[in-house]
Amino acid sequence: MAASAIKKIRFRGYQLHYENESATKSMIRAIEEFPSFFQPRDAEPLIIDCGSNIGVSALEWKTRWPMSRVICFEPDPDAFRLLSLNIEYNDIPGIRCIHAALTDFDGTTNLYGDMGHGADARGNSIRPEWGQREGSSVVAVPCCKLSRHLRGQNVSFLKLDIE
């Protein structure tokens, strides 16, 4: 896929960097419909975002709960690059980004799907039958167990948007 220019829009007072406009608009629409049933009990809730993509959910949560701590997991290298850019550019405290797929082992695994600059990382998977689509490719990515990042912590909200 040819290199794609990074674009920016304002989202919840933050500068959101993205490359795939239709995927970004879809993620924003989904977060607009995020159910309001979740209300953390703590002033500093721990939110785990598995499948963070470019960070739309994390920006939403930091808007709703500025003192929240968020751990973001994203395996796709290009989505992770934009996720990191969005967190660093906006200088958001309390967010930790981890470039990894979640598996039942620590190491590396293959990620299948739409990869590269301007790609739509939604639907990429470590399972080839789920991630492969026309024009898809494969890349080796780091992977880890979720449990090692949660030891001794109370999780207020766990988002699993992984394939």
JSON list of C-alpha atoms in Angstrom, two decimals:
[
{"chain": "A", "resi": 1, "resn": "MET", "atom": "CA", "xyz": [0.00, 0.00, 0.00]},
{"chain": "A", "resi": 2, "resn": "ALA", "atom": "CA", "xyz": [1.35, 3.45, -0.85]},
{"chain": "A", "resi": 3, "resn": "ALA", "atom": "CA", "xyz": [2.32, 5.81, 1.94]},
{"chain": "A", "resi": 4, "resn": "SER", "atom": "CA", "xyz": [-0.61, 7.81, 3.22]},
{"chain": "A", "resi": 5, "resn": "ALA", "atom": "CA", "xyz": [-0.48, 11.30, 4.67]},
{"chain": "A", "resi": 6, "resn": "ILE", "atom": "CA", "xyz": [-1.34, 11.72, 8.32]},
{"chain": "A", "resi": 7, "resn": "LYS", "atom": "CA", "xyz": [-4.48, 13.82, 8.76]},
{"chain": "A", "resi": 8, "resn": "LYS", "atom": "CA", "xyz": [-5.74, 15.51, 11.92]},
{"chain": "A", "resi": 9, "resn": "ILE", "atom": "CA", "xyz": [-9.14, 16.38, 13.35]},
{"chain": "A", "resi": 10, "resn": "ARG", "atom": "CA", "xyz": [-10.31, 17.68, 16.72]},
{"chain": "A", "resi": 11, "resn": "PHE", "atom": "CA", "xyz": [-11.90, 15.04, 18.89]},
{"chain": "A", "resi": 12, "resn": "ARG", "atom": "CA", "xyz": [-13.00, 15.75, 22.48]},
{"chain": "A", "resi": 13, "resn": "GLY", "atom": "CA", "xyz": [-10.57, 18.67, 22.62]},
{"chain": "A", "resi": 14, "resn": "TYR", "atom": "CA", "xyz": [-7.66, 16.52, 21.47]},
{"chain": "A", "resi": 15, "resn": "GLN", "atom": "CA", "xyz": [-5.83, 16.44, 18.16]},
{"chain": "A", "resi": 16, "resn": "LEU", "atom": "CA", "xyz": [-6.59, 13.02, 16.62]},
{"chain": "A", "resi": 17, "resn": "HIS", "atom": "CA", "xyz": [-4.08, 11.86, 14.01]},
{"chain": "A", "resi": 18, "resn": "TYR", "atom": "CA", "xyz": [-5.26, 9.28, 11.50]},
{"chain": "A", "resi": 19, "resn": "GLU", "atom": "CA", "xyz": [-4.65, 7.99, 7.98]},
{"chain": "A", "resi": 20, "resn": "ASN", "atom": "CA", "xyz": [-7.83, 6.07, 7.12]},
{"chain": "A", "resi": 21, "resn": "GLU", "atom": "CA", "xyz": [-10.76, 8.49, 7.13]},
{"chain": "A", "resi": 22, "resn": "SER", "atom": "CA", "xyz": [-13.62, 6.00, 6.81]},
{"chain": "A", "resi": 23, "resn": "ALA", "atom": "CA", "xyz": [-12.27, 3.77, 9.60]},
{"chain": "A", "resi": 24, "resn": "THR", "atom": "CA", "xyz": [-11.71, 6.79, 11.85]},
{"chain": "A", "resi": 25, "resn": "LYS", "atom": "CA", "xyz": [-15.20, 8.14, 11.26]},
{"chain": "A", "resi": 26, "resn": "SER", "atom": "CA", "xyz": [-16.63, 4.70, 12.03]},
{"chain": "A", "resi": 27, "resn": "MET", "atom": "CA", "xyz": [-14.71, 4.50, 15.32]},
{"chain": "A", "resi": 28, "resn": "ILE", "atom": "CA", "xyz": [-15.89, 7.99, 16.29]},
{"chain": "A", "resi": 29, "resn": "ARG", "atom": "CA", "xyz": [-19.51, 7.03, 15.50]},
{"chain": "A", "resi": 30, "resn": "ALA", "atom": "CA", "xyz": [-19.13, 3.92, 17.66]},
{"chain": "A", "resi": 31, "resn": "ILE", "atom": "CA", "xyz": [-17.77, 5.91, 20.61]},
{"chain": "A", "resi": 32, "resn": "GLU", "atom": "CA", "xyz": [-20.60, 8.42, 20.24]},
{"chain": "A", "resi": 33, "resn": "GLU", "atom": "CA", "xyz": [-22.91, 5.49, 20.88]},
{"chain": "A", "resi": 34, "resn": "PHE", "atom": "CA", "xyz": [-20.81, 4.22, 23.83]},
{"chain": "A", "resi": 35, "resn": "PRO", "atom": "CA", "xyz": [-23.24, 3.22, 26.52]},
{"chain": "A", "resi": 36, "resn": "SER", "atom": "CA", "xyz": [-23.39, 5.53, 29.51]},
{"chain": "A", "resi": 37, "resn": "PHE", "atom": "CA", "xyz": [-24.13, 2.64, 31.89]},
{"chain": "A", "resi": 38, "resn": "PHE", "atom": "CA", "xyz": [-20.53, 2.48, 33.05]},
{"chain": "A", "resi": 39, "resn": "GLN", "atom": "CA", "xyz": [-19.75, 4.77, 35.94]},
{"chain": "A", "resi": 40, "resn": "PRO", "atom": "CA", "xyz": [-16.49, 4.02, 37.73]},
{"chain": "A", "resi": 41, "resn": "ARG", "atom": "CA", "xyz": [-16.54, 3.66, 41.50]},
{"chain": "A", "resi": 42, "resn": "ASP", "atom": "CA", "xyz": [-13.03, 5.05, 41.86]},
{"chain": "A", "resi": 43, "resn": "ALA", "atom": "CA", "xyz": [-11.77, 8.57, 41.15]},
{"chain": "A", "resi": 44, "resn": "GLU", "atom": "CA", "xyz": [-8.85, 6.96, 39.29]},
{"chain": "A", "resi": 45, "resn": "PRO", "atom": "CA", "xyz": [-10.35, 3.93, 37.52]},
{"chain": "A", "resi": 46, "resn": "LEU", "atom": "CA", "xyz": [-8.11, 1.48, 35.69]},
{"chain": "A", "resi": 47, "resn": "ILE", "atom": "CA", "xyz": [-9.36, 0.91, 32.15]},
{"chain": "A", "resi": 48, "resn": "ILE", "atom": "CA", "xyz": [-7.89, -1.79, 29.95]},
{"chain": "A", "resi": 49, "resn": "ASP", "atom": "CA", "xyz": [-8.28, -1.18, 26.21]},
{"chain": "A", "resi": 50, "resn": "CYS", "atom": "CA", "xyz": [-7.55, -4.35, 24.25]},
{"chain": "A", "resi": 51, "resn": "GLY", "atom": "CA", "xyz": [-7.57, -3.49, 20.57]},
{"chain": "A", "resi": 52, "resn": "SER", "atom": "CA", "xyz": [-6.90, 0.25, 20.94]},
{"chain": "A", "resi": 53, "resn": "ASN", "atom": "CA", "xyz": [-6.37, 0.95, 17.24]},
{"chain": "A", "resi": 54, "resn": "ILE", "atom": "CA", "xyz": [-5.45, 4.69, 17.01]},
{"chain": "A", "resi": 55, "resn": "GLY", "atom": "CA", "xyz": [-6.79, 5.58, 20.48]},
{"chain": "A", "resi": 56, "resn": "VAL", "atom": "CA", "xyz": [-10.30, 6.96, 19.96]},
{"chain": "A", "resi": 57, "resn": "SER", "atom": "CA", "xyz": [-11.63, 5.08, 23.01]},
{"chain": "A", "resi": 58, "resn": "ALA", "atom": "CA", "xyz": [-8.71, 6.14, 25.19]},
{"chain": "A", "resi": 59, "resn": "LEU", "atom": "CA", "xyz": [-9.28, 9.81, 24.30]},
{"chain": "A", "resi": 60, "resn": "GLU", "atom": "CA", "xyz": [-12.97, 9.42, 25.14]},
{"chain": "A", "resi": 61, "resn": "TRP", "atom": "CA", "xyz": [-12.21, 7.86, 28.52]},
{"chain": "A", "resi": 62, "resn": "LYS", "atom": "CA", "xyz": [-9.66, 10.54, 29.42]},
{"chain": "A", "resi": 63, "resn": "THR", "atom": "CA", "xyz": [-12.32, 13.13, 28.57]},
{"chain": "A", "resi": 64, "resn": "ARG", "atom": "CA", "xyz": [-14.95, 11.44, 30.76]},
{"chain": "A", "resi": 65, "resn": "TRP", "atom": "CA", "xyz": [-12.58, 10.45, 33.57]},
{"chain": "A", "resi": 66, "resn": "PRO", "atom": "CA", "xyz": [-9.43, 12.62, 33.41]},
{"chain": "A", "resi": 67, "resn": "MET", "atom": "CA", "xyz": [-7.82, 10.85, 36.38]},
{"chain": "A", "resi": 68, "resn": "SER", "atom": "CA", "xyz": [-8.30, 7.40, 34.87]},
{"chain": "A", "resi": 69, "resn": "ARG", "atom": "CA", "xyz": [-5.39, 5.12, 34.15]},
{"chain": "A", "resi": 70, "resn": "VAL", "atom": "CA", "xyz": [-5.61, 3.43, 30.75]},
{"chain": "A", "resi": 71, "resn": "ILE", "atom": "CA", "xyz": [-3.52, 0.56, 29.43]},
{"chain": "A", "resi": 72, "resn": "CYS", "atom": "CA", "xyz": [-3.81, 0.26, 25.65]},
{"chain": "A", "resi": 73, "resn": "PHE", "atom": "CA", "xyz": [-2.88, -2.88, 23.71]},
{"chain": "A", "resi": 74, "resn": "GLU", "atom": "CA", "xyz": [-2.53, -2.68, 19.92]},
{"chain": "A", "resi": 75, "resn": "PRO", "atom": "CA", "xyz": [-0.68, -5.22, 17.75]},
{"chain": "A", "resi": 76, "resn": "ASP", "atom": "CA", "xyz": [-0.89, -3.57, 14.31]},
{"chain": "A", "resi": 77, "resn": "PRO", "atom": "CA", "xyz": [2.38, -1.66, 13.77]},
{"chain": "A", "resi": 78, "resn": "ASP", "atom": "CA", "xyz": [0.83, 1.26, 11.87]},
{"chain": "A", "resi": 79, "resn": "ALA", "atom": "CA", "xyz": [-2.19, 1.60, 14.16]},
{"chain": "A", "resi": 80, "resn": "PHE", "atom": "CA", "xyz": [0.21, 1.48, 17.13]},
{"chain": "A", "resi": 81, "resn": "ARG", "atom": "CA", "xyz": [2.34, 4.22, 15.56]},
{"chain": "A", "resi": 82, "resn": "LEU", "atom": "CA", "xyz": [-0.74, 6.48, 15.33]},
{"chain": "A", "resi": 83, "resn": "LEU", "atom": "CA", "xyz": [-1.94, 5.47, 18.83]},
{"chain": "A", "resi": 84, "resn": "SER", "atom": "CA", "xyz": [1.45, 6.46, 20.27]},
{"chain": "A", "resi": 85, "resn": "LEU", "atom": "CA", "xyz": [1.44, 9.70, 18.29]},
{"chain": "A", "resi": 86, "resn": "ASN", "atom": "CA", "xyz": [-2.04, 10.60, 19.55]},
{"chain": "A", "resi": 87, "resn": "ILE", "atom": "CA", "xyz": [-1.11, 10.02, 23.18]},
{"chain": "A", "resi": 88, "resn": "GLU", "atom": "CA", "xyz": [2.29, 11.72, 22.98]},
{"chain": "A", "resi": 89, "resn": "TYR", "atom": "CA", "xyz": [1.15, 14.69, 20.87]},
{"chain": "A", "resi": 90, "resn": "ASN", "atom": "CA", "xyz": [-1.69, 15.47, 23.27]},
{"chain": "A", "resi": 91, "resn": "ASP", "atom": "CA", "xyz": [0.60, 14.91, 26.28]},
{"chain": "A", "resi": 92, "resn": "ILE", "atom": "CA", "xyz": [-1.98, 12.78, 28.08]},
{"chain": "A", "resi": 93, "resn": "PRO", "atom": "CA", "xyz": [-0.88, 11.45, 31.47]},
{"chain": "A", "resi": 94, "resn": "GLY", "atom": "CA", "xyz": [-2.01, 8.09, 32.76]},
{"chain": "A", "resi": 95, "resn": "ILE", "atom": "CA", "xyz": [-2.03, 6.21, 29.46]},
{"chain": "A", "resi": 96, "resn": "ARG", "atom": "CA", "xyz": [0.37, 3.37, 28.77]},
{"chain": "A", "resi": 97, "resn": "CYS", "atom": "CA", "xyz": [0.57, 1.96, 25.25]},
{"chain": "A", "resi": 98, "resn": "ILE", "atom": "CA", "xyz": [1.77, -1.59, 24.67]},
{"chain": "A", "resi": 99, "resn": "HIS", "atom": "CA", "xyz": [2.56, -2.83, 21.18]},
{"chain": "A", "resi": 100, "resn": "ALA", "atom": "CA", "xyz": [1.33, -6.40, 21.45]},
{"chain": "A", "resi": 101, "resn": "ALA", "atom": "CA", "xyz": [-1.37, -8.86, 20.51]},
{"chain": "A", "resi": 102, "resn": "LEU", "atom": "CA", "xyz": [-2.99, -10.61, 23.45]},
{"chain": "A", "resi": 103, "resn": "THR", "atom": "CA", "xyz": [-2.43, -14.36, 23.45]},
{"chain": "A", "resi": 104, "resn": "ASP", "atom": "CA", "xyz": [-1.97, -17.21, 25.89]},
{"chain": "A", "resi": 105, "resn": "PHE", "atom": "CA", "xyz": [1.85, -16.95, 25.58]},
{"chain": "A", "resi": 106, "resn": "ASP", "atom": "CA", "xyz": [4.59, -14.31, 25.55]},
{"chain": "A", "resi": 107, "resn": "GLY", "atom": "CA", "xyz": [6.68, -13.93, 22.39]},
{"chain": "A", "resi": 108, "resn": "THR", "atom": "CA", "xyz": [5.73, -13.19, 18.80]},
{"chain": "A", "resi": 109, "resn": "THR", "atom": "CA", "xyz": [2.89, -14.23, 16.55]},
{"chain": "A", "resi": 110, "resn": "ASN", "atom": "CA", "xyz": [1.61, -13.47, 13.07]},
{"chain": "A", "resi": 111, "resn": "LEU", "atom": "CA", "xyz": [-1.00, -10.76, 12.52]},
{"chain": "A", "resi": 112, "resn": "TYR", "atom": "CA", "xyz": [-3.15, -11.07, 9.37]},
{"chain": "A", "resi": 113, "resn": "GLY", "atom": "CA", "xyz": [-5.12, -8.32, 7.71]},
{"chain": "A", "resi": 114, "resn": "ASP", "atom": "CA", "xyz": [-5.04, -4.89, 6.12]},
{"chain": "A", "resi": 115, "resn": "MET", "atom": "CA", "xyz": [-1.58, -3.55, 6.98]},
{"chain": "A", "resi": 116, "resn": "GLY", "atom": "CA", "xyz": [0.41, -0.45, 6.17]},
{"chain": "A", "resi": 117, "resn": "HIS", "atom": "CA", "xyz": [0.01, 3.30, 6.00]},
{"chain": "A", "resi": 118, "resn": "GLY", "atom": "CA", "xyz": [-3.63, 4.23, 5.44]},
{"chain": "A", "resi": 119, "resn": "ALA", "atom": "CA", "xyz": [-4.85, 0.69, 6.05]},
{"chain": "A", "resi": 120, "resn": "ASP", "atom": "CA", "xyz": [-7.93, -0.23, 8.05]},
{"chain": "A", "resi": 121, "resn": "ALA", "atom": "CA", "xyz": [-6.59, -2.21, 11.02]},
{"chain": "A", "resi": 122, "resn": "ARG", "atom": "CA", "xyz": [-10.10, -3.06, 12.25]},
{"chain": "A", "resi": 123, "resn": "GLY", "atom": "CA", "xyz": [-10.60, -6.78, 11.82]},
{"chain": "A", "resi": 124, "resn": "ASN", "atom": "CA", "xyz": [-6.92, -7.71, 11.75]},
{"chain": "A", "resi": 125, "resn": "SER", "atom": "CA", "xyz": [-6.38, -10.96, 13.63]},
{"chain": "A", "resi": 126, "resn": "ILE", "atom": "CA", "xyz": [-3.82, -13.47, 14.75]},
{"chain": "A", "resi": 127, "resn": "ARG", "atom": "CA", "xyz": [-6.17, -16.07, 13.28]},
{"chain": "A", "resi": 128, "resn": "PRO", "atom": "CA", "xyz": [-5.61, -16.18, 9.52]},
{"chain": "A", "resi": 129, "resn": "GLU", "atom": "CA", "xyz": [-9.18, -17.21, 8.75]},
{"chain": "A", "resi": 130, "resn": "TRP", "atom": "CA", "xyz": [-10.48, -14.07, 10.51]},
{"chain": "A", "resi": 131, "resn": "GLY", "atom": "CA", "xyz": [-7.91, -11.52, 9.39]},
{"chain": "A", "resi": 132, "resn": "GLN", "atom": "CA", "xyz": [-7.30, -12.43, 5.78]},
{"chain": "A", "resi": 133, "resn": "ARG", "atom": "CA", "xyz": [-9.23, -10.43, 3.25]},
{"chain": "A", "resi": 134, "resn": "GLU", "atom": "CA", "xyz": [-8.52, -9.22, -0.27]},
{"chain": "A", "resi": 135, "resn": "GLY", "atom": "CA", "xyz": [-5.17, -7.47, -0.38]},
{"chain": "A", "resi": 136, "resn": "SER", "atom": "CA", "xyz": [-4.28, -8.55, 3.14]},
{"chain": "A", "resi": 137, "resn": "SER", "atom": "CA", "xyz": [-0.81, -9.35, 4.34]},
{"chain": "A", "resi": 138, "resn": "VAL", "atom": "CA", "xyz": [0.89, -10.84, 7.36]},
{"chain": "A", "resi": 139, "resn": "VAL", "atom": "CA", "xyz": [3.39, -9.38, 9.80]},
{"chain": "A", "resi": 140, "resn": "ALA", "atom": "CA", "xyz": [5.08, -10.80, 12.89]},
{"chain": "A", "resi": 141, "resn": "VAL", "atom": "CA", "xyz": [4.12, -8.84, 16.02]},
{"chain": "A", "resi": 142, "resn": "PRO", "atom": "CA", "xyz": [4.94, -9.06, 19.71]},
{"chain": "A", "resi": 143, "resn": "CYS", "atom": "CA", "xyz": [2.38, -10.86, 21.86]},
{"chain": "A", "resi": 144, "resn": "CYS", "atom": "CA", "xyz": [1.80, -11.28, 25.56]},
{"chain": "A", "resi": 145, "resn": "LYS", "atom": "CA", "xyz": [-0.56, -12.54, 28.20]},
{"chain": "A", "resi": 146, "resn": "LEU", "atom": "CA", "xyz": [-2.96, -9.94, 29.58]},
{"chain": "A", "resi": 147, "resn": "SER", "atom": "CA", "xyz": [-2.65, -11.37, 33.08]},
{"chain": "A", "resi": 148, "resn": "ARG", "atom": "CA", "xyz": [0.92, -10.20, 33.58]},
{"chain": "A", "resi": 149, "resn": "HIS", "atom": "CA", "xyz": [-0.18, -6.58, 33.17]},
{"chain": "A", "resi": 150, "resn": "LEU", "atom": "CA", "xyz": [-3.06, -6.88, 35.65]},
{"chain": "A", "resi": 151, "resn": "ARG", "atom": "CA", "xyz": [-1.48, -8.53, 38.68]},
{"chain": "A", "resi": 152, "resn": "GLY", "atom": "CA", "xyz": [-2.51, -6.87, 41.92]},
{"chain": "A", "resi": 153, "resn": "GLN", "atom": "CA", "xyz": [-4.71, -4.27, 40.23]},
{"chain": "A", "resi": 154, "resn": "ASN", "atom": "CA", "xyz": [-8.45, -3.71, 40.30]},
{"chain": "A", "resi": 155, "resn": "VAL", "atom": "CA", "xyz": [-9.77, -3.25, 36.79]},
{"chain": "A", "resi": 156, "resn": "SER", "atom": "CA", "xyz": [-12.76, -0.92, 36.53]},
{"chain": "A", "resi": 157, "resn": "PHE", "atom": "CA", "xyz": [-13.50, -1.52, 32.83]},
{"chain": "A", "resi": 158, "resn": "LEU", "atom": "CA", "xyz": [-12.16, -4.03, 30.31]},
{"chain": "A", "resi": 159, "resn": "LYS", "atom": "CA", "xyz": [-12.71, -3.41, 26.59]},
{"chain": "A", "resi": 160, "resn": "LEU", "atom": "CA", "xyz": [-12.00, -6.42, 24.41]},
{"chain": "A", "resi": 161, "resn": "ASP", "atom": "CA", "xyz": [-12.19, -5.47, 20.75]},
{"chain": "A", "resi": 162, "resn": "ILE", "atom": "CA", "xyz": [-9.86, -8.13, 19.45]},
{"chain": "A", "resi": 163, "resn": "GLU", "atom": "CA", "xyz": [-10.22, -10.81, 16.84]}
]
